[in-house]
Coordinates of C-alpha atoms in Angstrom, one line a residue:
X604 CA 0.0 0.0 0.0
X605 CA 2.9 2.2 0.9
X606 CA 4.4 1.7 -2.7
X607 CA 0.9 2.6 -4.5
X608 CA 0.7 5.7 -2.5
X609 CA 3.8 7.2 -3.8
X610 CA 2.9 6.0 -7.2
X611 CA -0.2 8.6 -7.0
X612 CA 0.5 12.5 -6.8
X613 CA 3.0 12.0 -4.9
X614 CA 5.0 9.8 -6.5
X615 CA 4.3 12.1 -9.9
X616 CA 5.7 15.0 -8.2
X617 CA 9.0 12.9 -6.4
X618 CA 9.3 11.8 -10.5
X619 CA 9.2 15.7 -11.9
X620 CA 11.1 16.5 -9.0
X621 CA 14.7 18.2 -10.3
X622 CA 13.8 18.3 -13.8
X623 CA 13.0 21.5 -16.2
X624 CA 9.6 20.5 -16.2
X625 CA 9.2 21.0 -12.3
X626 CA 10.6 24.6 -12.8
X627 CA 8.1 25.6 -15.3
X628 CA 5.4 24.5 -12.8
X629 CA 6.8 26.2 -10.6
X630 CA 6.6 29.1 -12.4
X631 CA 2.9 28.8 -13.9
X632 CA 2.0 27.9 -10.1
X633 CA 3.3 31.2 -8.7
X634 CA 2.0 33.7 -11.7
X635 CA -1.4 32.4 -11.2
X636 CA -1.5 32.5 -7.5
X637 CA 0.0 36.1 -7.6
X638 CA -3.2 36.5 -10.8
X639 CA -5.8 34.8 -8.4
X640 CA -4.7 37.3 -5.1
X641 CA -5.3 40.3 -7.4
X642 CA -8.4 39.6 -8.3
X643 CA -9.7 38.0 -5.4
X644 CA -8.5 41.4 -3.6
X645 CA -10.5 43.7 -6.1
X646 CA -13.6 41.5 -5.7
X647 CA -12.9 41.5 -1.4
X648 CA -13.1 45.8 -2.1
X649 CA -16.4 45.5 -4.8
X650 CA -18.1 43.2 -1.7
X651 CA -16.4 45.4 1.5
X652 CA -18.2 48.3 -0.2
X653 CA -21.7 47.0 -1.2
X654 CA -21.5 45.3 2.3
X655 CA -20.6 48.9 3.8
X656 CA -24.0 50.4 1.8
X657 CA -26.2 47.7 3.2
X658 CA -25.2 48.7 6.9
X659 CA -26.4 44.5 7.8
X660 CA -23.9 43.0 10.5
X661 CA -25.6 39.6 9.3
X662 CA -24.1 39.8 5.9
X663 CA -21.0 41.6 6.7
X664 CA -20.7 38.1 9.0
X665 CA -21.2 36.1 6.0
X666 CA -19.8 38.2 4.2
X667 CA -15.9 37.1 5.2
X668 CA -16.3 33.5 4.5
X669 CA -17.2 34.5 1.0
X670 CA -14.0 37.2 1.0
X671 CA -11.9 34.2 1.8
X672 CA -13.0 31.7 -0.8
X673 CA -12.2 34.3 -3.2
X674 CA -8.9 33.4 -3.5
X675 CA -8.7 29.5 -3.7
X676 CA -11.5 29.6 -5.7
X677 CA -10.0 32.1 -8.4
X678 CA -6.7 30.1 -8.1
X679 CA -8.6 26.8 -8.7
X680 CA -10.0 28.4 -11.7
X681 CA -6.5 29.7 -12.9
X682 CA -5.0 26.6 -11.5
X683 CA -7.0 24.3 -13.9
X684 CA -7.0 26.1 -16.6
X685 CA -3.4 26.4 -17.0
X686 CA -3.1 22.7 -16.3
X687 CA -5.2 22.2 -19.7
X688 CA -3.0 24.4 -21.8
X689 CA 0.1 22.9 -20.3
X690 CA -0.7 19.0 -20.1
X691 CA 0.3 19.1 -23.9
X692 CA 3.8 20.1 -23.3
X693 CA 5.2 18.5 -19.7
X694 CA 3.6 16.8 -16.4
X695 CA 1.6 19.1 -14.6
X696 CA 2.1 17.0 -11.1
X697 CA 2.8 20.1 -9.4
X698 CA -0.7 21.4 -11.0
X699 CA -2.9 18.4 -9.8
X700 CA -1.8 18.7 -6.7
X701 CA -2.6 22.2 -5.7
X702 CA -5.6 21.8 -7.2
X703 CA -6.7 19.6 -4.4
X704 CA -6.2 22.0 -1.4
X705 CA -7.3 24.9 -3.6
X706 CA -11.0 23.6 -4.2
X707 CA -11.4 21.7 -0.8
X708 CA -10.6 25.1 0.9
X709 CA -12.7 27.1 -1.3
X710 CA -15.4 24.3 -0.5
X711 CA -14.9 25.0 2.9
X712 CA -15.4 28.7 2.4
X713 CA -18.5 28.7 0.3
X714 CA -20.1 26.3 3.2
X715 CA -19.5 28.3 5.6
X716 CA -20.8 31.4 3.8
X717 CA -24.1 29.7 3.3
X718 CA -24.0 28.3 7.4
X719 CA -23.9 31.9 8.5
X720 CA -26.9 33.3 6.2
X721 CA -28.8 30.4 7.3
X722 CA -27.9 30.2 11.1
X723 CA -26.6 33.2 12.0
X724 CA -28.6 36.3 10.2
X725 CA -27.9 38.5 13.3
X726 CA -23.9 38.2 13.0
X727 CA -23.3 36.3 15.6
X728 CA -21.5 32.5 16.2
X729 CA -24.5 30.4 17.2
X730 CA -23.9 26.6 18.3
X731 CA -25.5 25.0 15.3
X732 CA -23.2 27.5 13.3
X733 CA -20.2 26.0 14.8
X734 CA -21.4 22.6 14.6
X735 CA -21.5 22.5 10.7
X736 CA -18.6 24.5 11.0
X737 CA -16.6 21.5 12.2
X738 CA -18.2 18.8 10.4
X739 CA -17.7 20.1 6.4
X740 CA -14.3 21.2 7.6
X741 CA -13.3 17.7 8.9
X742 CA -15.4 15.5 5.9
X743 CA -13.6 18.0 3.7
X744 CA -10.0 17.6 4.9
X745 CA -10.6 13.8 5.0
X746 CA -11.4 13.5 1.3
X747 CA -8.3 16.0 0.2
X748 CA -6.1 13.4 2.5
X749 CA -7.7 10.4 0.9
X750 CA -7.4 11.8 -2.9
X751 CA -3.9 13.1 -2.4
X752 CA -2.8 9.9 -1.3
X753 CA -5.2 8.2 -4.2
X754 CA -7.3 5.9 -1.7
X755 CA -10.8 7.4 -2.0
X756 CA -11.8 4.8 -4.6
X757 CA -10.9 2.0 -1.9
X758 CA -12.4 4.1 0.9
X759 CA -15.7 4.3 -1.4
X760 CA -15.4 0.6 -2.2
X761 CA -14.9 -0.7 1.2
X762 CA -18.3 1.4 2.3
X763 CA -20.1 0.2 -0.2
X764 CA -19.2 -3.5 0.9
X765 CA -20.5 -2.5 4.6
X766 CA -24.5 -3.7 4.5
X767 CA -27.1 -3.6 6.6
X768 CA -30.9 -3.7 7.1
X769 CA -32.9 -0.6 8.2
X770 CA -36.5 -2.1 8.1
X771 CA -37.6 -3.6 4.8
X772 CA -34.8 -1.5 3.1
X773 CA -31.3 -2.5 2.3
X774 CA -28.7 -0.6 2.5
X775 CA -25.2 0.6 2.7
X776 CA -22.2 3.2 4.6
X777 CA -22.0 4.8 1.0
X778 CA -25.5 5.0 0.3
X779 CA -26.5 6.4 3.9
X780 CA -23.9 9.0 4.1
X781 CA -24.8 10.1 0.4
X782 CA -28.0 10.1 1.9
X783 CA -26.9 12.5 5.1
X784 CA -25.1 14.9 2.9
X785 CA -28.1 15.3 0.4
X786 CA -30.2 16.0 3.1
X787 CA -28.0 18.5 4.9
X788 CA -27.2 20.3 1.0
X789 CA -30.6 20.6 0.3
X790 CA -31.9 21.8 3.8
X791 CA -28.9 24.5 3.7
X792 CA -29.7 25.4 0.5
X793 CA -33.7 25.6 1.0
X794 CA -33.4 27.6 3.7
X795 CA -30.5 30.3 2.3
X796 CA -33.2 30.4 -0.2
X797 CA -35.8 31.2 2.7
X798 CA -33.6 33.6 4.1
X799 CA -33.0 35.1 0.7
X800 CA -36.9 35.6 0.1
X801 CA -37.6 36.5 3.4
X802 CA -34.9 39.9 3.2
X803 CA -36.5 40.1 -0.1
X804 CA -40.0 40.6 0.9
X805 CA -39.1 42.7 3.5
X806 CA -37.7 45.2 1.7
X807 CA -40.7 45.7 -0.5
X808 CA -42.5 48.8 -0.1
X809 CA -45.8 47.7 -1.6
X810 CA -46.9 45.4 0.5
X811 CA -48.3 44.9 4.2
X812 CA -46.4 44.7 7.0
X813 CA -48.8 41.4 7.9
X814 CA -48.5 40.2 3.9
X815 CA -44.9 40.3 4.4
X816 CA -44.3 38.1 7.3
X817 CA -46.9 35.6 5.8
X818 CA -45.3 35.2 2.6
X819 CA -41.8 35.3 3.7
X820 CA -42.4 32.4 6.6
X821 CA -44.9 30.5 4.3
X822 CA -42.4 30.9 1.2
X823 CA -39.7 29.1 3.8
X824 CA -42.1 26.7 4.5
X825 CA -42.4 25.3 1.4
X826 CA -38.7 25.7 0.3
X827 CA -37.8 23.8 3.1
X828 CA -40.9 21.0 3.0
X829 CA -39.8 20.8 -0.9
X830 CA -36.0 20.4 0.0
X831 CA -37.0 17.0 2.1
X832 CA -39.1 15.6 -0.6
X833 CA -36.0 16.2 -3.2
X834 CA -33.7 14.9 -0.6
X835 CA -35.7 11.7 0.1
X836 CA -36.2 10.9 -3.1
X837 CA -32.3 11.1 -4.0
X838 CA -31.5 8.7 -1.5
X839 CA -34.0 6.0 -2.6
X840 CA -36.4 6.3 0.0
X841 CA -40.1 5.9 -1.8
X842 CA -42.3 9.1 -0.7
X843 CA -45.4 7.0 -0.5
X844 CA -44.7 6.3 3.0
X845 CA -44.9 9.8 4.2
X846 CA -48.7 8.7 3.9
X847 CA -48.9 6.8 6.7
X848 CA -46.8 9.5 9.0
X849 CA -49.2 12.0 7.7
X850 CA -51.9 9.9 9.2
X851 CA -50.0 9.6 12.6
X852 CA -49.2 12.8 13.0
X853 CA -52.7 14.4 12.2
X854 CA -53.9 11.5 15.1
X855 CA -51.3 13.4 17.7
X856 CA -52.6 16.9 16.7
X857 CA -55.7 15.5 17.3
X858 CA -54.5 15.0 20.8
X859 CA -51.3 16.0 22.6
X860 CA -50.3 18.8 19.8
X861 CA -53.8 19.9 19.7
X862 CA -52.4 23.2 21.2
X863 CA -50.1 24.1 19.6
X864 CA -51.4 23.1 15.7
X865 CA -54.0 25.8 17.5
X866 CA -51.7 28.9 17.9
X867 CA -49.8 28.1 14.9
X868 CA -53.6 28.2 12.9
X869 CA -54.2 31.5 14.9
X870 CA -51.1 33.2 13.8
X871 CA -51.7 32.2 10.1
X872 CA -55.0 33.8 11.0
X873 CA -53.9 36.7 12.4
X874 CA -51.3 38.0 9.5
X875 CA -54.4 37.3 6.9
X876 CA -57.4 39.2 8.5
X877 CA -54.7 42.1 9.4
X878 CA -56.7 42.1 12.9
X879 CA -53.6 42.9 14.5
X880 CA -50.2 44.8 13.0
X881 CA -46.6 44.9 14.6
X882 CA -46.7 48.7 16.3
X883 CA -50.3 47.9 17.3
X884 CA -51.3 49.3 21.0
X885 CA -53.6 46.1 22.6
X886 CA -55.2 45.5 25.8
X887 CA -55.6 41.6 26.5
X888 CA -57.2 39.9 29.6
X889 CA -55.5 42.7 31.4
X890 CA -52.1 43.2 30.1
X891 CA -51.3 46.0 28.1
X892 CA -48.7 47.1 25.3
X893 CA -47.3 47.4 22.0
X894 CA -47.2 44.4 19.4
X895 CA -43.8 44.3 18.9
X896 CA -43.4 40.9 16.6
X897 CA -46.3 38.7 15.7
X898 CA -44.8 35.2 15.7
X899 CA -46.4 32.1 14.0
X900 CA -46.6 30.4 17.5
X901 CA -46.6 33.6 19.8
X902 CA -47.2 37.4 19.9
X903 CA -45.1 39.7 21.7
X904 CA -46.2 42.4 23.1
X905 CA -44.1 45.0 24.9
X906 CA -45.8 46.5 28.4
X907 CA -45.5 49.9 29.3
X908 CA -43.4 49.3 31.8
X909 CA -40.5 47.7 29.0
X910 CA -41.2 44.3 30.0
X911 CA -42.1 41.9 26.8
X912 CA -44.9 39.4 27.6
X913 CA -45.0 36.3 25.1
X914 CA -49.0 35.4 24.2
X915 CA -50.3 32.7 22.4
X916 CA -52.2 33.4 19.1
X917 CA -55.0 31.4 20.2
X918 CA -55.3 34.1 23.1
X919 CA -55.6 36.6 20.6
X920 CA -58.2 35.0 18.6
X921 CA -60.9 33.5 21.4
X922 CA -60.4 36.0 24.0
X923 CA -61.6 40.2 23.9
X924 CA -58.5 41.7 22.6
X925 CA -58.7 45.9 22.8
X926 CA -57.0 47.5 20.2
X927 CA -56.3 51.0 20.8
X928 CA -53.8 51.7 17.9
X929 CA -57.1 50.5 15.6
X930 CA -58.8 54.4 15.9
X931 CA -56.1 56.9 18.3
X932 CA -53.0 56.4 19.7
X933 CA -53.5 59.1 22.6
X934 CA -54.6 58.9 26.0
X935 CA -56.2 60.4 28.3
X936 CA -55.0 60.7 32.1
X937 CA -55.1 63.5 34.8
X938 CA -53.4 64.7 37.8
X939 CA -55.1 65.5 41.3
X940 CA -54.0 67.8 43.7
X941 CA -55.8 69.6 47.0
X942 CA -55.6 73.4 48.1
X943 CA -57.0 75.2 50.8
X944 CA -60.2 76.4 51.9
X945 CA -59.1 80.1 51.8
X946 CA -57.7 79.6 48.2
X947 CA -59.7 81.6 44.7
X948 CA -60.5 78.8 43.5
X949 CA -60.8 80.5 40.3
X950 CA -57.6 81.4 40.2
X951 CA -56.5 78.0 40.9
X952 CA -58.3 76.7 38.1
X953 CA -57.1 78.5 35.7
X954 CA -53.1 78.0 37.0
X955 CA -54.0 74.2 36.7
X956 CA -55.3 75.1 33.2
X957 CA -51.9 76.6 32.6
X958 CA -49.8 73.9 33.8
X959 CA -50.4 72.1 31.1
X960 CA -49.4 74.7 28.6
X961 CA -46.0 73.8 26.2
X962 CA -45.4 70.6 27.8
X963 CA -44.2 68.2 25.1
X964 CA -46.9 65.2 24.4
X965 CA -50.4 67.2 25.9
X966 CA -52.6 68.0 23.5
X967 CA -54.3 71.0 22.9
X968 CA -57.3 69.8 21.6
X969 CA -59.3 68.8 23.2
X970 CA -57.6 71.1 25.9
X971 CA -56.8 70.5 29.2
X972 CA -60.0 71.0 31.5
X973 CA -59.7 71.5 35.7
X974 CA -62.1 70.2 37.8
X975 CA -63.4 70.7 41.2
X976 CA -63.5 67.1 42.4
X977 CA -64.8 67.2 46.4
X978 CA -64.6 69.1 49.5
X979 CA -62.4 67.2 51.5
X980 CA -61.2 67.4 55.3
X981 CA -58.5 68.7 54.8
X982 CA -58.6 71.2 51.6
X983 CA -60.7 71.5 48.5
X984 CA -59.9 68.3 46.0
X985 CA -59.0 69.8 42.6
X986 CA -58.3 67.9 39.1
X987 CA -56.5 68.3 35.5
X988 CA -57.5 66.5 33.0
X989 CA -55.5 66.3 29.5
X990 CA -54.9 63.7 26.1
X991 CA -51.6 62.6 25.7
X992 CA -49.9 61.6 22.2
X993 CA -48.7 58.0 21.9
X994 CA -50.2 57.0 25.5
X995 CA -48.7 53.4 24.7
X996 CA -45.1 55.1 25.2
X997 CA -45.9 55.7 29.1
X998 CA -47.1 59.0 30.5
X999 CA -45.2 59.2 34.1
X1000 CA -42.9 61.3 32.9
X1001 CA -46.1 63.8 31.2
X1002 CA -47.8 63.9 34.3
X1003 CA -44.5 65.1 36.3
X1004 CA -43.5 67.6 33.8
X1005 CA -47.6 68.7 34.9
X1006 CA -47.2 68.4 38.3
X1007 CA -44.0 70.3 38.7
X1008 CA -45.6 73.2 36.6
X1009 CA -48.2 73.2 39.4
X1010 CA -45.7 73.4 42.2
X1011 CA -44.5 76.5 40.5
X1012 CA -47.0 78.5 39.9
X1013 CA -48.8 77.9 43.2
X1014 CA -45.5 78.5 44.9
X1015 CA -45.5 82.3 43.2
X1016 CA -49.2 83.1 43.3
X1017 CA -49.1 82.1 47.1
X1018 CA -51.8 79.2 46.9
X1019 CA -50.7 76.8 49.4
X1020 CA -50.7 72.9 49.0
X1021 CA -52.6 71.8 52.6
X1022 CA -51.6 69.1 54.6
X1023 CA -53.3 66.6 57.1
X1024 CA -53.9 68.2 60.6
X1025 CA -56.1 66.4 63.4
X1026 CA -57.0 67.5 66.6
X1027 CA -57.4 65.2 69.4
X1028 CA -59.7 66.1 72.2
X1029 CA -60.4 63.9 76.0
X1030 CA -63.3 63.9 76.9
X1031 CA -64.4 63.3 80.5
X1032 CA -60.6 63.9 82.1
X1033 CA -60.9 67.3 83.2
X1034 CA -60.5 66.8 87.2
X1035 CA -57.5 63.9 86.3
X1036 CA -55.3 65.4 84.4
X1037 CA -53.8 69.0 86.4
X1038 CA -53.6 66.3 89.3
X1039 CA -51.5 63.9 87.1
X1040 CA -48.8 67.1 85.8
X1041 CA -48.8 68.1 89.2
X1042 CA -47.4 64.7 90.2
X1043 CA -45.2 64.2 87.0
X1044 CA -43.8 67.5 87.9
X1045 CA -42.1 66.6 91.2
X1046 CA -39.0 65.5 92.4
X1047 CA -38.4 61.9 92.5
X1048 CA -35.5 60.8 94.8
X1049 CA -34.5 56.5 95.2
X1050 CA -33.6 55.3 98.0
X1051 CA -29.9 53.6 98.6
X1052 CA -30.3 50.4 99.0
X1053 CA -28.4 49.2 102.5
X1054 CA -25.7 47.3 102.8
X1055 CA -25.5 44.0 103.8

C-alpha cells in the first residue's frame, strides 16, 4: 500500500522533482497564484463596499467567508485552466496537486458562507453554526487526504461493501452518508433560499407589513418542505410512505399537539385578517402594550413598563382583545391635587389650566379641563385633565412635567398645597389630668439600698 501511494500524486511530483519541467510548474503555479490574489482582492473591495452600503452586520458576517473563498476559488479556476493548456507540453504533477487543497478550501469557504446566512442572520456565532462548522471542515480535509494519497476509490469501495438492514430496506455506509449529505445540501440550501426571500419581501415597499411576514415564513415553508421531498427521493427512500406518518401525526394533533397546531392556525390567522399589526397598542385579559413581533406560535407584546410578555395566538383570537392603535393612539390621564379652603378657586383653576401649557406630548385639543372634584377634610380636592400623544409610550414622565408646573406656579401666586392636621380632644378627664402634671412635675428621689 505504501508503494501505491507514492505511485499517486506523490509519486508524480518525487518523479518531476529536479527536472525543467518541475521549474516551469513552478513558475505557472506562482503567476497564477499572484493572478488569483489580485483579483480576489478587487472583488474582497467590490463586496467590503456593497457590504458597507447595506449597513447589515448579518451579511458583513457572511460576508468574510465568501471574501476568503475568493482566493482559492480564483486560483482553482487559474490553476485548472493552465493545467489544460500545459498538459500538452510537460507533467503538470505540481498542478494536480494544488488543485486539491485549492478547491477543498474554497469548499470550505462557500459552506460556511451559506451556514452563516442560514444560522446566523444576526452576525453572531451560534452553536449550530459552529457545529457545521466542524463537520464540512473535517469530511472535507478527510477527502483532500484520501485523494492526495489516491485511496478514495478504496475508501468508497470498502463502504459500499458494509450492508445492513434498516426495516424492509437494504442498504449501505456509502448510500447512507450520500443520503446524510443530500439531506443537509438541500436543507442548507432551502433555507438560504428562505432567508434570501424573506430579506427580499421585507424590503418591499408595496406590500403589508402582515403580507410580508406571511409570505416570507410560508415561502420558507415550502422551500424547506420541498428540499425534504427532493432529498428523500435522491436517497432512494419511496415518498409513499410519508402517507402513513401523515396519518399519525394528524392522530397526535388530534390529541397532545392539539395546542399548539392551535396557535400556529391563529397566527396564520392573524397575519391574513390584518386584525392585529406589529406597532399595534392592545389591551388583552388585562395586560397592556405594543405588538412588537407577531410570531407564528406567539405574539409579543411590549408593556409599558418595557417588560415583553409572550401570548399565544390562540389568546388573541378566542379572548376580547382591545386595540387601541385600531382608531387613536393618545390617552387620556389626569393629575389630582388639594388646596385650601381660603384659596380663589378661580384662580387656581385657571393655574391648573396653565400647567399644562407647552409641555411636550399634551394635547391641545381637546384642551386640558380643571375640575373641582370634592370638599375634603383637609382642603378642597381639585383635578387636571389632558390627552396625551402615543399614551402606549408611558405617561409618568407627562404627568410630572404637569405636576411640577403646578408646584411653580402655586408657589408664586401664594396658593398653598394643605396638609393633614387632626385634633385630638379627651373627653371626661378634666379633674384627672392638672392632678396627674402636678405629680409628674415633682422630684423623684430613690432610696440607697443598704448594705448587707
Amino acid at each position: 500500500m505504501p508503494n501505491r501511494f507514492l505511485t499517486h500524486m506523490f509519486g508524480d511530483l518525487v518523479h518531476d522533482f529536479g527536472q525543467p519541467a518541475m521549474l516551469w510548474q513552478v513558475g505557472v503555479l506562482l503567476a497564477t497564484l499572484v493572478l488569483a490574489w489580485v483579483l480576489a482582492r478587487f472583488l474582497r473591495r467590490r463586496l467590503d463596499r456593497r457590504q458597507s452600503l447595506a449597513g447589515s452586520g448579518g451579511l458583513r458576517f457572511g460576508a468574510e467567508s465568501l471574501n476568503r473563498a475568493f482566493f482559492p476559488l480564483i486560483g482553482a479556476v487559474l490553476v485548472g485552466i493552465a493545467r489544460a493548456i500545459t498538459a500538452e507540453f510537460m507533467h503538470t504533477s505540481l498542478l494536480n496537486l494544488a488543485l486539491v487543497p485549492l478547491l477543498g478550501i474554497g469548499l470550505i469557504y462557500i459552506v460556511f458562507f451559506f451556514a452563516r446566512r442560514v444560522f446566523s442572520r444576526d452576525g453572531e456565532n451560534h452553536a449550530w453554526l459552529s457545529l457545521v462548522e466542524k463537520v464540512v471542515s473535517l469530511v472535507v480535509w478527510v477527502g483532500m487526504v484520501l485523494t492526495v494519497m489516491g485511496i478514495q476509490d478504496d475508501v468508497l469501495a470498502w463502504m459500499d461493501s458494509v450492508r445492513f438492514r434498516v426495516a424492509n430496506t437494504h442498504m449501505t455506509l456509502l448510500s447512507l452518508a450520500s443520503g446524510l449529505l443530500w439531506v443537509c445540501v438541500t436543507m442548507i440550501v432551502a433555507m438560504w433560499l428562505g432567508s434570501a426571500l424573506e430579506d427580499r419581501v421585507m424590503r418591499a415597499s408595496t406590500l403589508d407589513a402582515n403580507l410580508k411576514v406571511v409570505l416570507a415564513r410560508l415561502g420558507r415553508a415550502l422551500l424547506v418542505v420541498a428540499a425534504v421531498l427532493v432529498s428523500l427521493s435522491l436517497v432512494g427512500i419511496d415518498i409513499t410512505v410519508l402517507g402513513v406518518f401523515g396519518g399519525a401525526l394528524g392522530v397526535g394533533l388530534g390529541f397532545g399537539l392539539q395546542k399548539i397546531a392551535s396557535n400556529y392556525v391563529s397566527g396564520f390567522i392573524i397575519l391574513l385578517d390584518r386584525s392585529l399589526r406589529i406597532g399595534d397598542t392592545i389591551n388583552v385579559s388585562g395586560l397592556q402594550g405594543m405588538v412588537t413581533q407577531i410570531r407564528t406560535r406567539y405574539t409579543v407584546v411590549r408593556g409599558l413598563d418595557g417588560i415583553e410578555t409572550l401570548v399565544p395566538n390562540e389568546k388573541l383570537i378566542t379572548d376580547v382583545v382591545q386595540n387601541q392603535s385600531s382608531f387613536q393612539t393618545r390617552g387620556y390621564t389626569k393629575v389630582a391635587v388639594q388646596v385650601a379652603y381660603e384659596t380663589d378657586i378661580r384662580q387656581a383653576m385657571a393655574l391648573l389650566a396653565q400647567a399644562a401649557d407647552d409641555v411636550p406630548r399634551v394635547l391641545q385639543d381637546p384642551v386640558p379641563a380643571p375640575y373641582l372634584v370634592n370638599f375634603g377634610a383637609d382642603g378642597i380636592d381639585l383635578e387636571l385633565g389632558f390627552w396625551v400623544e402615543d399614551a402606549a409610550t408611558g405617561t409618568s414622565s407627562v404627568r410630572s412635567a404637569v405636576n411640577l408646573n403646578i408646584w411653580r406656579l402655586f408657589a408664586e401666586h401664594d396658593i398653598s398645597i394643605p396638609f393633614a392636621q387632626r385634633e385630638v380632644r379627651i373627653i371626661g378627664a378634666g379633674d384627672i389630668l392638672p392632678q396627674n402634671l402636678a405629680a409628674a412635675a415633682q422630684p423623684t428621689s430613690a432610696a440607697a439600698p443598704e448594705a448587707g
